[in-house]
């Protein structure tokens, strides 16, 4: 990591540019800006795709399932209690953490110089 580059966690939590650390990564809640206003890094060159949502679905889903099974075994509440608690909590956790996950994945792509896959000896 070169001097002045923020840590990946800082990029994720603050929405900072992975090159210069300026808070310019997002143009909306989860929409990336086109480029950094300070250093000019082109964010459109990175493709995080559905990776952050997939990771969050698996992580948050595991946590929710464990908690719901624990609640069922500990208290045996009626089904409506589960329906009242778990779907809204799942949606809230995924939506709340999606920005962080997208920022972290973009920072990782930048740090590792990730590019589209290419076949060795194929067209460039």
Coordinates of C-alpha atoms in Angstrom, one line a residue:
X1 CA 0.0 0.0 0.0
X2 CA 1.4 3.4 -1.0
X3 CA 1.6 6.4 1.2
X4 CA -1.7 8.3 1.5
X5 CA -3.9 5.3 0.5
X6 CA -6.7 4.7 3.0
X7 CA -7.1 1.3 4.6
X8 CA -9.8 -0.9 3.0
X9 CA -12.0 -0.6 6.1
X10 CA -11.7 3.2 5.9
X11 CA -12.7 3.1 2.3
X12 CA -15.7 0.9 3.1
X13 CA -17.0 2.8 6.2
X14 CA -16.4 6.4 5.0
X15 CA -17.0 5.9 1.3
X16 CA -13.5 7.1 0.6
X17 CA -11.6 6.9 -2.7
X18 CA -9.3 3.9 -2.5
X19 CA -6.4 5.9 -4.1
X20 CA -6.5 9.3 -2.2
X21 CA -8.9 8.9 0.6
X22 CA -11.3 11.7 -0.4
X23 CA -14.9 11.0 0.6
X24 CA -16.1 10.7 -3.1
X25 CA -16.8 7.0 -3.7
X26 CA -20.6 7.3 -3.7
X27 CA -23.1 9.5 -5.6
X28 CA -26.0 8.1 -3.7
X29 CA -26.7 5.6 -0.9
X30 CA -25.2 2.7 -2.9
X31 CA -24.6 4.2 -6.3
X32 CA -20.9 4.8 -7.1
X33 CA -19.8 8.2 -8.4
X34 CA -18.3 8.2 -11.9
X35 CA -14.9 9.3 -10.6
X36 CA -13.1 10.8 -7.7
X37 CA -13.4 14.6 -7.6
X38 CA -9.9 15.0 -6.0
X39 CA -7.6 12.5 -7.8
X40 CA -9.8 11.6 -10.8
X41 CA -9.8 7.8 -10.3
X42 CA -12.4 6.4 -12.7
X43 CA -14.8 4.3 -10.6
X44 CA -16.6 3.0 -13.7
X45 CA -13.5 0.9 -14.5
X46 CA -14.3 -1.3 -11.6
X47 CA -17.1 -3.9 -11.7
X48 CA -18.2 -5.1 -8.3
X49 CA -21.4 -6.5 -9.8
X50 CA -23.6 -8.5 -7.4
X51 CA -20.7 -9.7 -5.3
X52 CA -21.5 -7.5 -2.3
X53 CA -25.2 -8.5 -2.3
X54 CA -24.3 -12.2 -2.6
X55 CA -21.8 -12.0 0.3
X56 CA -24.3 -10.2 2.5
X57 CA -27.1 -12.6 1.7
X58 CA -25.0 -15.5 2.7
X59 CA -23.5 -13.8 5.8
X60 CA -26.7 -12.1 7.1
X61 CA -28.8 -15.2 6.1
X62 CA -26.6 -17.4 8.2
X63 CA -26.9 -15.1 11.2
X64 CA -30.7 -14.8 10.9
X65 CA -31.1 -18.6 10.6
X66 CA -29.0 -19.2 13.6
X67 CA -30.9 -16.6 15.6
X68 CA -34.3 -17.8 14.5
X69 CA -33.5 -21.4 15.4
X70 CA -32.2 -20.3 18.7
X71 CA -35.3 -18.3 19.4
X72 CA -37.5 -21.2 18.4
X73 CA -35.7 -23.6 20.6
X74 CA -35.4 -21.2 23.6
X75 CA -39.0 -19.7 23.6
X76 CA -41.1 -21.5 21.0
X77 CA -42.9 -18.3 19.9
X78 CA -45.9 -18.4 17.5
X79 CA -45.0 -18.2 13.8
X80 CA -46.3 -14.6 13.5
X81 CA -43.5 -13.6 15.9
X82 CA -40.9 -15.0 13.6
X83 CA -42.6 -13.3 10.6
X84 CA -42.6 -10.0 12.5
X85 CA -38.9 -10.2 13.5
X86 CA -36.8 -11.9 10.8
X87 CA -37.9 -10.5 7.4
X88 CA -37.6 -6.9 8.4
X89 CA -34.3 -7.5 10.3
X90 CA -32.9 -9.3 7.3
X91 CA -33.8 -6.6 4.8
X92 CA -32.5 -3.8 7.2
X93 CA -29.2 -5.6 7.7
X94 CA -28.6 -6.2 4.0
X95 CA -29.5 -2.7 3.0
X96 CA -27.6 -1.0 5.8
X97 CA -24.4 -2.9 5.2
X98 CA -24.6 -3.0 1.3
X99 CA -22.8 0.4 1.0
X100 CA -19.9 -0.9 3.2
X101 CA -19.6 -4.1 1.3
X102 CA -19.6 -2.4 -2.1
X103 CA -16.9 0.1 -0.9
X104 CA -14.8 -2.7 0.5
X105 CA -15.0 -4.8 -2.7
X106 CA -14.2 -1.8 -4.9
X107 CA -11.2 -1.0 -2.7
X108 CA -10.0 -4.6 -2.9
X109 CA -10.3 -4.6 -6.7
X110 CA -8.3 -1.4 -6.8
X111 CA -5.6 -2.7 -4.4
X112 CA -5.2 -6.0 -6.3
X113 CA -5.4 -4.5 -9.8
X114 CA -8.3 -6.8 -10.6
X115 CA -9.2 -6.9 -14.2
X116 CA -11.4 -9.0 -16.5
X117 CA -10.2 -12.5 -17.0
X118 CA -8.1 -13.2 -20.0
X119 CA -7.0 -16.4 -21.6
X120 CA -3.2 -16.8 -21.9
X121 CA -2.2 -16.3 -25.5
X122 CA -5.7 -15.2 -26.6
X123 CA -6.8 -11.8 -28.0
X124 CA -6.1 -8.8 -25.8

